[in-house]
Structures are given as C-alpha cells and as structure tokens.
Coordinates of N, CA, C and O in Angstrom, one line a residue:
X277 N 65.9 185.7 -14.1 CA 65.1 184.5 -14.3 C 64.5 184.6 -15.6 O 63.9 185.6 -16.0
X278 N 64.6 183.5 -16.4 CA 64.0 183.5 -17.7 C 62.6 182.9 -17.7 O 62.3 182.0 -16.9
X279 N 61.8 183.3 -18.6 CA 60.5 182.9 -18.7 C 60.4 181.8 -19.8 O 61.0 181.8 -20.8
X280 N 59.5 180.8 -19.5 CA 59.3 179.7 -20.5 C 58.4 180.2 -21.7 O 58.4 179.7 -22.7
X281 N 57.8 181.4 -21.4 CA 56.9 181.9 -22.4 C 57.7 182.9 -23.3 O 58.4 183.8 -22.8
X282 N 57.6 182.7 -24.7 CA 58.4 183.6 -25.6 C 57.9 185.0 -25.4 O 56.8 185.3 -25.2
X283 N 58.9 185.9 -25.7 CA 58.5 187.4 -25.6 C 57.5 187.6 -26.8 O 57.7 187.1 -27.9
X284 N 56.5 188.4 -26.5 CA 55.5 188.7 -27.5 C 54.5 187.6 -27.7 O 53.7 187.7 -28.6
X285 N 54.5 186.6 -26.8 CA 53.5 185.5 -27.0 C 52.1 186.0 -26.7 O 51.8 186.7 -25.8
X286 N 51.2 185.7 -27.6 CA 49.8 186.2 -27.5 C 49.0 185.3 -26.5 O 47.9 185.7 -26.2
X287 N 49.5 184.2 -26.0 CA 48.7 183.3 -25.2 C 49.5 182.9 -23.9 O 49.6 181.7 -23.6
X288 N 50.0 183.8 -23.1 CA 50.8 183.4 -22.0 C 50.0 182.7 -20.9 O 50.5 181.8 -20.3
X289 N 48.8 183.1 -20.7 CA 48.0 182.4 -19.6 C 47.6 181.0 -20.0 O 47.6 180.1 -19.2
X290 N 47.3 180.8 -21.3 CA 47.0 179.5 -21.8 C 48.2 178.5 -21.7 O 48.1 177.4 -21.2
X291 N 49.4 179.1 -22.0 CA 50.6 178.3 -21.9 C 50.9 178.0 -20.4 O 51.3 176.9 -20.1
X292 N 50.7 178.9 -19.6 CA 50.9 178.7 -18.1 C 50.0 177.6 -17.6 O 50.4 176.8 -16.8
X293 N 48.7 177.7 -18.0 CA 47.7 176.7 -17.6 C 48.1 175.3 -18.0 O 48.1 174.3 -17.3
X294 N 48.6 175.2 -19.3 CA 49.0 173.9 -19.8 C 50.2 173.4 -19.1 O 50.3 172.2 -18.8
X295 N 51.1 174.3 -18.8 CA 52.3 173.9 -18.0 C 51.9 173.4 -16.7 O 52.5 172.4 -16.1
X296 N 51.0 174.0 -16.0 CA 50.5 173.6 -14.7 C 49.9 172.2 -14.8 O 50.1 171.4 -13.9
X297 N 49.1 171.9 -15.8 CA 48.5 170.6 -15.9 C 49.6 169.5 -16.2 O 49.6 168.5 -15.6
X298 N 50.6 169.9 -17.0 CA 51.7 168.9 -17.2 C 52.5 168.7 -15.9 O 52.9 167.6 -15.6
X299 N 52.7 169.8 -15.1 CA 53.5 169.6 -13.9 C 52.7 168.7 -12.9 O 53.2 167.8 -12.3
X300 N 51.4 169.0 -12.8 CA 50.5 168.2 -11.9 C 50.6 166.7 -12.3 O 50.6 165.8 -11.5
X301 N 50.5 166.4 -13.6 CA 50.5 165.1 -14.2 C 51.8 164.4 -13.8 O 51.8 163.2 -13.3
X302 N 53.0 165.1 -13.9 CA 54.3 164.5 -13.6 C 54.3 164.2 -12.1 O 54.8 163.2 -11.6
X303 N 53.8 165.2 -11.3 CA 53.8 165.0 -9.8 C 53.0 163.8 -9.4 O 53.3 163.0 -8.6
X304 N 51.8 163.7 -10.0 CA 50.9 162.6 -9.7 C 51.5 161.3 -10.1 O 51.4 160.3 -9.4
X305 N 52.1 161.3 -11.2 CA 52.8 160.0 -11.7 C 53.9 159.6 -10.7 O 54.0 158.4 -10.4
X306 N 54.7 160.6 -10.2 CA 55.7 160.3 -9.3 C 55.2 159.7 -8.0 O 55.7 158.8 -7.4
X307 N 54.0 160.3 -7.5 CA 53.4 159.9 -6.3 C 52.8 158.5 -6.4 O 52.9 157.7 -5.5
X308 N 52.3 158.2 -7.6 CA 51.6 156.9 -7.8 C 52.6 155.8 -8.0 O 52.2 154.6 -8.0
X309 N 53.9 156.1 -8.2 CA 54.9 155.1 -8.3 C 55.0 154.3 -7.1 O 55.3 153.1 -7.1
X310 N 54.8 154.9 -5.9 CA 54.9 154.2 -4.6 C 53.6 153.7 -4.2 O 53.5 152.5 -3.8
X311 N 52.6 154.5 -4.2 CA 51.2 154.1 -3.8 C 50.2 154.8 -4.6 O 50.2 156.0 -4.7
X312 N 49.3 154.1 -5.3 CA 48.3 154.8 -6.1 C 47.4 155.7 -5.3 O 47.0 155.4 -4.2
X313 N 47.2 156.9 -5.8 CA 46.4 157.9 -5.1 C 45.1 158.1 -5.8 O 45.1 158.6 -7.0
X314 N 44.0 157.7 -5.2 CA 42.7 157.8 -5.9 C 42.3 159.3 -6.0 O 42.7 160.1 -5.2
X315 N 41.5 159.5 -7.0 CA 41.0 160.9 -7.2 C 40.0 161.2 -6.1 O 39.4 160.3 -5.5
X316 N 39.9 162.5 -5.7 CA 39.0 162.9 -4.7 C 38.1 164.0 -5.3 O 38.3 164.4 -6.5
X317 N 37.0 164.3 -4.6 CA 36.1 165.3 -5.2 C 36.7 166.6 -5.5 O 36.4 167.3 -6.5
X318 N 37.6 167.1 -4.6 CA 38.2 168.4 -4.9 C 39.0 168.4 -6.2 O 39.0 169.3 -7.0
X319 N 39.8 167.3 -6.4 CA 40.6 167.2 -7.6 C 39.7 167.2 -8.8 O 40.0 167.9 -9.8
X320 N 38.6 166.5 -8.8 CA 37.7 166.4 -10.0 C 37.0 167.8 -10.2 O 36.8 168.1 -11.3
X321 N 36.7 168.5 -9.1 CA 36.1 169.8 -9.2 C 37.0 170.7 -10.0 O 36.6 171.4 -10.9
X322 N 38.3 170.8 -9.6 CA 39.2 171.7 -10.2 C 39.5 171.3 -11.7 O 39.6 172.1 -12.6
X323 N 39.6 170.0 -11.9 CA 39.8 169.5 -13.3 C 38.6 169.8 -14.2 O 38.7 170.2 -15.3
X324 N 37.4 169.7 -13.6 CA 36.2 170.0 -14.3 C 36.2 171.5 -14.7 O 35.8 171.9 -15.8
X325 N 36.6 172.4 -13.8 CA 36.7 173.8 -14.0 C 37.7 174.1 -15.2 O 37.4 174.9 -16.1
X326 N 38.8 173.4 -15.2 CA 39.7 173.5 -16.3 C 39.1 173.1 -17.7 O 39.3 173.8 -18.6
X327 N 38.5 172.0 -17.7 CA 37.8 171.5 -18.9 C 36.8 172.4 -19.4 O 36.7 172.7 -20.6
X328 N 35.9 172.9 -18.5 CA 34.9 173.8 -18.9 C 35.5 175.1 -19.5 O 35.0 175.7 -20.5
X329 N 36.5 175.6 -18.9 CA 37.2 176.8 -19.4 C 37.8 176.5 -20.8 O 37.7 177.4 -21.7
X330 N 38.4 175.4 -21.0 CA 38.9 175.0 -22.3 C 37.7 174.9 -23.3 O 37.8 175.3 -24.5
X331 N 36.6 174.3 -22.9 CA 35.4 174.2 -23.7 C 35.0 175.6 -24.2 O 34.7 175.8 -25.4
X332 N 34.9 176.6 -23.3 CA 34.5 177.9 -23.6 C 35.5 178.6 -24.6 O 35.1 179.2 -25.6
X333 N 36.8 178.3 -24.4 CA 37.8 178.9 -25.3 C 37.6 178.3 -26.7 O 37.6 179.0 -27.7
X334 N 37.5 177.0 -26.8 CA 37.4 176.3 -28.1 C 36.1 176.8 -28.8 O 36.0 177.0 -30.0
X335 N 35.0 177.0 -28.0 CA 33.7 177.4 -28.6 C 33.9 178.8 -29.2 O 33.4 179.1 -30.3
X336 N 34.6 179.7 -28.5 CA 34.8 181.1 -29.0 C 35.7 181.0 -30.3 O 35.4 181.7 -31.2
X337 N 36.7 180.2 -30.2 CA 37.6 180.0 -31.4 C 36.8 179.5 -32.6 O 37.0 180.0 -33.7
X338 N 36.0 178.5 -32.4 CA 35.3 177.9 -33.5 C 34.3 178.9 -34.1 O 34.1 179.0 -35.3
X339 N 33.7 179.7 -33.2 CA 32.7 180.7 -33.7 C 33.4 181.8 -34.6 O 32.9 182.2 -35.7
X340 N 34.6 182.1 -34.3 CA 35.4 183.1 -35.0 C 36.0 182.5 -36.3 O 36.3 183.2 -37.3
X341 N 36.3 181.2 -36.3 CA 36.9 180.5 -37.3 C 36.0 179.9 -38.4 O 36.3 179.8 -39.6
X342 N 34.8 179.6 -38.0 CA 33.8 178.9 -38.9 C 33.6 179.7 -40.2 O 33.5 179.1 -41.3
X343 N 33.4 181.0 -40.1 CA 33.1 181.7 -41.3 C 34.3 181.8 -42.4 O 34.1 181.4 -43.5
X344 N 35.5 182.2 -41.9 CA 36.5 182.2 -42.9 C 37.1 180.8 -43.3 O 37.6 180.6 -44.4
X345 N 37.0 179.8 -42.4 CA 37.5 178.5 -42.6 C 36.5 177.4 -42.1 O 36.7 176.9 -41.0
X346 N 35.5 177.1 -42.9 CA 34.4 176.2 -42.5 C 34.9 174.9 -42.0 O 34.4 174.4 -41.0
X347 N 35.8 174.3 -42.7 CA 36.3 172.9 -42.3 C 37.0 172.9 -40.9 O 36.7 172.1 -40.1
X348 N 37.8 173.9 -40.7 CA 38.5 174.0 -39.4 C 37.5 174.4 -38.3 O 37.6 173.9 -37.2
X349 N 36.5 175.2 -38.6 CA 35.5 175.5 -37.7 C 34.7 174.3 -37.3 O 34.3 174.1 -36.1
X350 N 34.4 173.4 -38.2 CA 33.7 172.2 -37.9 C 34.5 171.3 -37.0 O 34.0 170.7 -36.0
X351 N 35.8 171.2 -37.2 CA 36.7 170.4 -36.4 C 36.8 171.0 -35.0 O 36.8 170.3 -34.0
X352 N 36.8 172.3 -34.9 CA 36.8 172.9 -33.6 C 35.5 172.7 -32.8 O 35.5 172.5 -31.6
X353 N 34.4 172.7 -33.6 CA 33.1 172.4 -32.9 C 33.1 171.0 -32.4 O 32.6 170.7 -31.3
X354 N 33.7 170.1 -33.2 CA 33.8 168.7 -32.7 C 34.6 168.6 -31.5 O 34.3 167.9 -30.5
X355 N 35.7 169.3 -31.4 CA 36.6 169.3 -30.3 C 35.9 169.9 -29.1 O 36.0 169.3 -27.9
X356 N 35.1 170.9 -29.3 CA 34.2 171.4 -28.2 C 33.3 170.4 -27.6 O 33.1 170.3 -26.4
X357 N 32.6 169.7 -28.5 CA 31.7 168.6 -28.1 C 32.4 167.6 -27.3 O 31.9 167.1 -26.2
X358 N 33.6 167.2 -27.7 CA 34.4 166.2 -26.9 C 34.8 166.7 -25.6 O 34.8 166.0 -24.6
X359 N 35.1 168.0 -25.5 CA 35.5 168.6 -24.2 C 34.2 168.6 -23.3 O 34.3 168.3 -22.1
X360 N 33.1 168.9 -23.9 CA 31.8 168.8 -23.1 C 31.6 167.4 -22.6 O 31.2 167.2 -21.4
X361 N 31.8 166.4 -23.4 CA 31.6 165.0 -23.0 C 32.5 164.6 -21.9 O 32.1 164.0 -20.9
X362 N 33.8 165.1 -22.0 CA 34.7 164.8 -20.9 C 34.3 165.5 -19.6 O 34.4 164.9 -18.6
X363 N 33.8 166.7 -19.8 CA 33.4 167.4 -18.6 C 32.2 166.8 -17.9 O 32.1 166.7 -16.7
X364 N 31.3 166.2 -18.7 CA 30.1 165.5 -18.2 C 30.5 164.2 -17.5 O 30.0 163.9 -16.5
X365 N 31.5 163.6 -18.1 CA 32.0 162.3 -17.4 C 32.7 162.7 -16.1 O 32.5 161.9 -15.1
X366 N 33.5 163.8 -16.0 CA 34.1 164.2 -14.8 C 33.0 164.5 -13.7 O 33.1 164.2 -12.6
X367 N 32.0 165.2 -14.2 CA 30.9 165.6 -13.3 C 30.2 164.3 -12.7 O 29.9 164.2 -11.5
X368 N 30.0 163.3 -13.6 CA 29.4 162.1 -13.1 C 30.3 161.4 -12.1 O 29.9 160.8 -11.1
X369 N 31.6 161.3 -12.4 CA 32.6 160.7 -11.6 C 32.6 161.4 -10.2 O 32.7 160.7 -9.2
X370 N 32.5 162.7 -10.2 CA 32.5 163.5 -9.0 C 31.4 163.0 -8.0 O 31.6 162.8 -6.8
X371 N 30.2 162.7 -8.6 CA 29.1 162.3 -7.8 C 29.2 160.8 -7.4 O 28.5 160.4 -6.5
X372 N 30.0 160.1 -8.0 CA 30.2 158.7 -7.6 C 31.2 158.5 -6.5 O 31.3 157.4 -5.9
X373 N 32.1 159.5 -6.3 CA 33.0 159.4 -5.2 C 32.4 159.7 -3.9 O 31.4 160.5 -3.8
X374 N 32.9 159.1 -2.8 CA 32.3 159.4 -1.5 C 32.6 160.8 -1.0 O 33.7 161.3 -1.3
X375 N 31.7 161.3 -0.2 CA 32.0 162.6 0.4 C 32.9 162.4 1.6 O 33.1 161.2 2.0
X376 N 33.4 163.4 2.2 CA 34.2 163.2 3.4 C 33.5 162.5 4.5 O 34.0 161.7 5.2
X377 N 32.2 162.8 4.6 CA 31.4 162.2 5.6 C 31.1 160.8 5.4 O 30.9 160.0 6.3
X378 N 31.0 160.4 4.1 CA 30.7 159.0 3.8 C 31.9 158.1 4.0 O 31.8 156.9 4.2
X379 N 33.1 158.6 4.1 CA 34.3 157.8 4.2 C 34.6 157.4 5.6 O 35.3 156.4 5.9
X380 N 34.1 158.1 6.6 CA 34.3 157.8 8.0 C 33.0 157.2 8.6 O 32.0 157.8 8.8
X381 N 33.1 155.9 8.9 CA 31.9 155.2 9.4 C 31.6 155.5 10.8 O 30.5 155.3 11.3
X382 N 32.5 156.1 11.6 CA 32.3 156.4 13.0 C 31.4 157.6 13.2 O 30.8 157.7 14.2
X383 N 31.4 158.5 12.2 CA 30.7 159.8 12.4 C 29.2 159.5 12.1 O 28.8 158.6 11.4
X384 N 28.4 160.4 12.7 CA 27.0 160.4 12.4 C 26.7 160.8 11.0 O 27.5 161.5 10.4
X385 N 25.6 160.3 10.4 CA 25.3 160.6 9.0 C 25.3 162.1 8.8 O 24.8 162.9 9.6
X386 N 25.8 162.6 7.6 CA 25.9 164.0 7.3 C 24.5 164.5 6.9 O 23.8 163.9 6.2
X387 N 24.2 165.7 7.5 CA 22.9 166.3 7.1 C 23.2 167.8 6.8 O 23.1 168.7 7.7
X388 N 23.6 168.1 5.6 CA 24.0 169.5 5.3 C 22.8 170.5 5.4 O 23.0 171.6 5.7
X389 N 21.6 170.0 5.3 CA 20.5 170.9 5.5 C 20.4 171.4 6.9 O 19.7 172.4 7.2
X390 N 21.0 170.8 7.9 CA 21.0 171.2 9.3 C 22.1 172.3 9.6 O 22.2 172.8 10.7
X391 N 23.0 172.5 8.6 CA 24.0 173.5 8.8 C 23.4 174.9 8.9 O 22.4 175.2 8.2
X392 N 23.9 175.8 9.8 CA 23.3 177.1 10.0 C 23.3 177.9 8.7 O 22.4 178.7 8.4
X393 N 24.3 177.8 7.8 CA 24.4 178.5 6.6 C 23.8 177.8 5.4 O 23.8 178.3 4.3
X394 N 23.1 176.7 5.7 CA 22.5 175.9 4.6 C 23.4 174.9 4.0 O 24.5 174.8 4.5
X395 N 22.9 174.1 3.0 CA 23.7 173.1 2.4 C 24.9 173.7 1.7 O 24.8 174.8 1.2
X396 N 26.0 173.0 1.7 CA 27.2 173.5 1.0 C 26.9 173.6 -0.5 O 26.1 172.9 -1.1
X397 N 27.5 174.6 -1.1 CA 27.3 174.9 -2.5 C 28.2 173.9 -3.3 O 29.4 173.7 -3.1
X398 N 27.6 173.2 -4.3 CA 28.4 172.4 -5.2 C 28.8 173.1 -6.4 O 28.0 173.3 -7.4
X399 N 29.9 173.7 -6.4 CA 30.4 174.5 -7.5 C 30.4 173.8 -8.8 O 30.2 174.3 -9.9
X400 N 30.8 172.5 -8.8 CA 30.9 171.7 -10.0 C 29.5 171.6 -10.6 O 29.4 171.7 -11.9
X401 N 28.5 171.5 -9.8 CA 27.1 171.3 -10.4 C 26.6 172.7 -11.0 O 26.1 172.7 -12.1
X402 N 26.9 173.8 -10.3 CA 26.5 175.1 -10.9 C 27.3 175.3 -12.2 O 26.7 175.8 -13.1
X403 N 28.6 175.0 -12.2 CA 29.4 175.3 -13.4 C 28.9 174.4 -14.5 O 28.7 174.8 -15.7
X404 N 28.6 173.1 -14.2 CA 28.1 172.2 -15.2 C 26.8 172.6 -15.8 O 26.5 172.5 -17.0
X405 N 25.9 173.0 -15.0 CA 24.5 173.5 -15.4 C 24.7 174.7 -16.3 O 24.0 174.8 -17.4
X406 N 25.5 175.7 -15.9 CA 25.7 176.9 -16.7 C 26.3 176.5 -18.1 O 25.9 177.1 -19.1
X407 N 27.3 175.7 -18.1 CA 27.9 175.3 -19.3 C 26.9 174.5 -20.2 O 26.9 174.6 -21.4
X408 N 26.1 173.7 -19.5 CA 25.1 172.9 -20.2 C 24.1 173.8 -21.0 O 23.7 173.4 -22.1
X409 N 23.7 174.9 -20.4 CA 22.8 175.8 -21.1 C 23.4 176.4 -22.4 O 22.8 176.4 -23.4
X410 N 24.7 176.7 -22.3 CA 25.4 177.2 -23.5 C 25.6 176.1 -24.5 O 25.4 176.4 -25.7
X411 N 25.9 174.9 -24.1 CA 26.1 173.8 -25.0 C 24.9 173.5 -25.8 O 24.9 173.3 -27.0
X412 N 23.8 173.5 -25.1 CA 22.5 173.1 -25.7 C 22.0 174.1 -26.7 O 21.1 173.8 -27.5
X413 N 22.5 175.3 -26.6 CA 22.1 176.3 -27.6 C 22.7 176.1 -29.0 O 22.1 176.5 -30.0
X414 N 23.9 175.5 -29.0 CA 24.6 175.4 -30.3 C 24.8 173.9 -30.7 O 25.3 173.7 -31.8
X415 N 24.4 173.0 -29.9 CA 24.7 171.6 -30.2 C 23.5 170.7 -30.0 O 22.7 170.9 -29.1
X416 N 23.3 169.8 -30.9 CA 22.1 168.9 -30.9 C 22.4 167.8 -29.9 O 23.5 167.4 -29.6
X417 N 21.3 167.3 -29.3 CA 21.5 166.1 -28.4 C 22.2 164.9 -29.1 O 22.9 164.2 -28.4
X418 N 21.9 164.7 -30.4 CA 22.6 163.7 -31.1 C 24.1 163.9 -31.1 O 24.9 162.9 -30.9
X419 N 24.5 165.1 -31.4 CA 26.0 165.4 -31.4 C 26.6 165.2 -30.0 O 27.7 164.7 -29.9
X420 N 25.9 165.6 -29.0 CA 26.4 165.5 -27.6 C 26.6 164.1 -27.2 O 27.5 163.7 -26.4
X421 N 25.7 163.2 -27.7 CA 25.8 161.8 -27.3 C 26.5 160.9 -28.4 O 26.7 159.7 -28.1
X422 N 27.0 161.5 -29.4 CA 27.6 160.7 -30.5 C 29.0 160.3 -30.1 O 29.8 161.0 -29.4
X423 N 29.4 159.1 -30.5 CA 30.8 158.6 -30.2 C 31.8 159.4 -31.2 O 31.3 159.9 -32.2
X424 N 33.0 159.3 -30.8 CA 34.0 159.9 -31.7 C 34.0 159.2 -33.0 O 34.1 158.0 -33.1
X425 N 33.9 160.0 -34.1 CA 33.8 159.4 -35.4 C 34.5 160.3 -36.4 O 34.6 161.5 -36.2
X426 N 34.9 159.8 -37.6 CA 35.4 160.6 -38.6 C 36.8 161.2 -38.4 O 37.2 162.1 -39.1
X427 N 37.5 160.6 -37.5 CA 38.8 161.2 -37.2 C 39.8 160.0 -37.3 O 39.6 158.9 -37.0
X428 N 41.0 160.4 -37.7 CA 42.1 159.4 -37.8 C 43.3 159.9 -37.0 O 43.3 161.1 -36.6
X429 N 44.2 159.0 -36.8 CA 45.3 159.4 -36.0 C 46.5 159.9 -36.9 O 47.5 160.3 -36.3
X430 N 46.3 160.0 -38.2 CA 47.3 160.5 -39.0 C 47.1 162.0 -39.3 O 46.0 162.5 -39.3
X431 N 48.2 162.7 -39.5 CA 48.2 164.1 -39.8 C 47.9 164.3 -41.3 O 48.5 163.6 -42.1
X432 N 47.1 165.3 -41.6 CA 46.7 165.5 -43.0 C 47.9 166.2 -43.7 O 48.0 166.1 -44.9
X433 N 48.7 166.9 -43.0 CA 49.9 167.6 -43.7 C 51.1 167.3 -43.0 O 51.3 167.2 -41.9

C-alpha cells in the first residue's frame, strides 16, 4: 500500500487532516445531490475543533515567522484573525441550531439540570472560551471585528 504522504514529509498529520476535510466535503456534496443535509450541532462542534486547531497552528507559525520575515508574519497574523472569526461564526451557528430535544415536539421539555450527572458539557463553548483568552492577548478588538481588507485575489509572484 502506498502512502499519499511523501517520504520524509515534515507535516504528515496536517496533510492527513486536510485530506480528511476534502474527503468529507466530497462525501457531503455527493449526499446533497439527492437531498440537502442540514448541518447539525455535532458537525459544527467537530468543524469548530478543526478551525481552532488551525488557528493555534497559524498563531505559532506567525510568532516564529514575524521576527525573520515581518511581512509574512503580519499576513499569518491576519490569517489567524480570519480563522478566529470563522470559529466565532461556527460557534454562533451552533447555538442557533435546535438541540435534539427541541426537534421533537412530542417529548417533554428538556431540563439538563435535572440529570443526575448535571448539565451536559458543551465542549464547543469551553474550546471557544479557551481560544478566546489566547486571541485577546495578542489581538485588539478592532482587529477581531474588522472586515477582510488589504488583500487581493492575485498572486504577488
């Protein structure tokens, strides 16, 4: 069996994660050809985890790149801000989707506080809050809320 990852590749896990996202996109596209499948909370939670992991990676890369290559470091910082904005939008969309209990009108209203183990843990919220603390240490509120600017669709080289 041959591997899609070149021998000696320094980033095999990143390539595998990207391949997984591409595969999921193709699968979802094939499924929606017959009947559109709306996003659910689980799907958005996993996608949010992927975006936040990418955000952390880009943040580490920009910190290491900024000193020797300031212009590239600034562009990586901008990319990190955009990833944070995308993660925030996913988090907001997550909370706009109905829970399992809200979709079935026949069931009694959900009361997670009555569960013996307590309310269920919202991993997306914990992840988002933790990432938010890191983002706010290095990014101004103006940058976090700014629209995409200063970028073109043409390649410089």
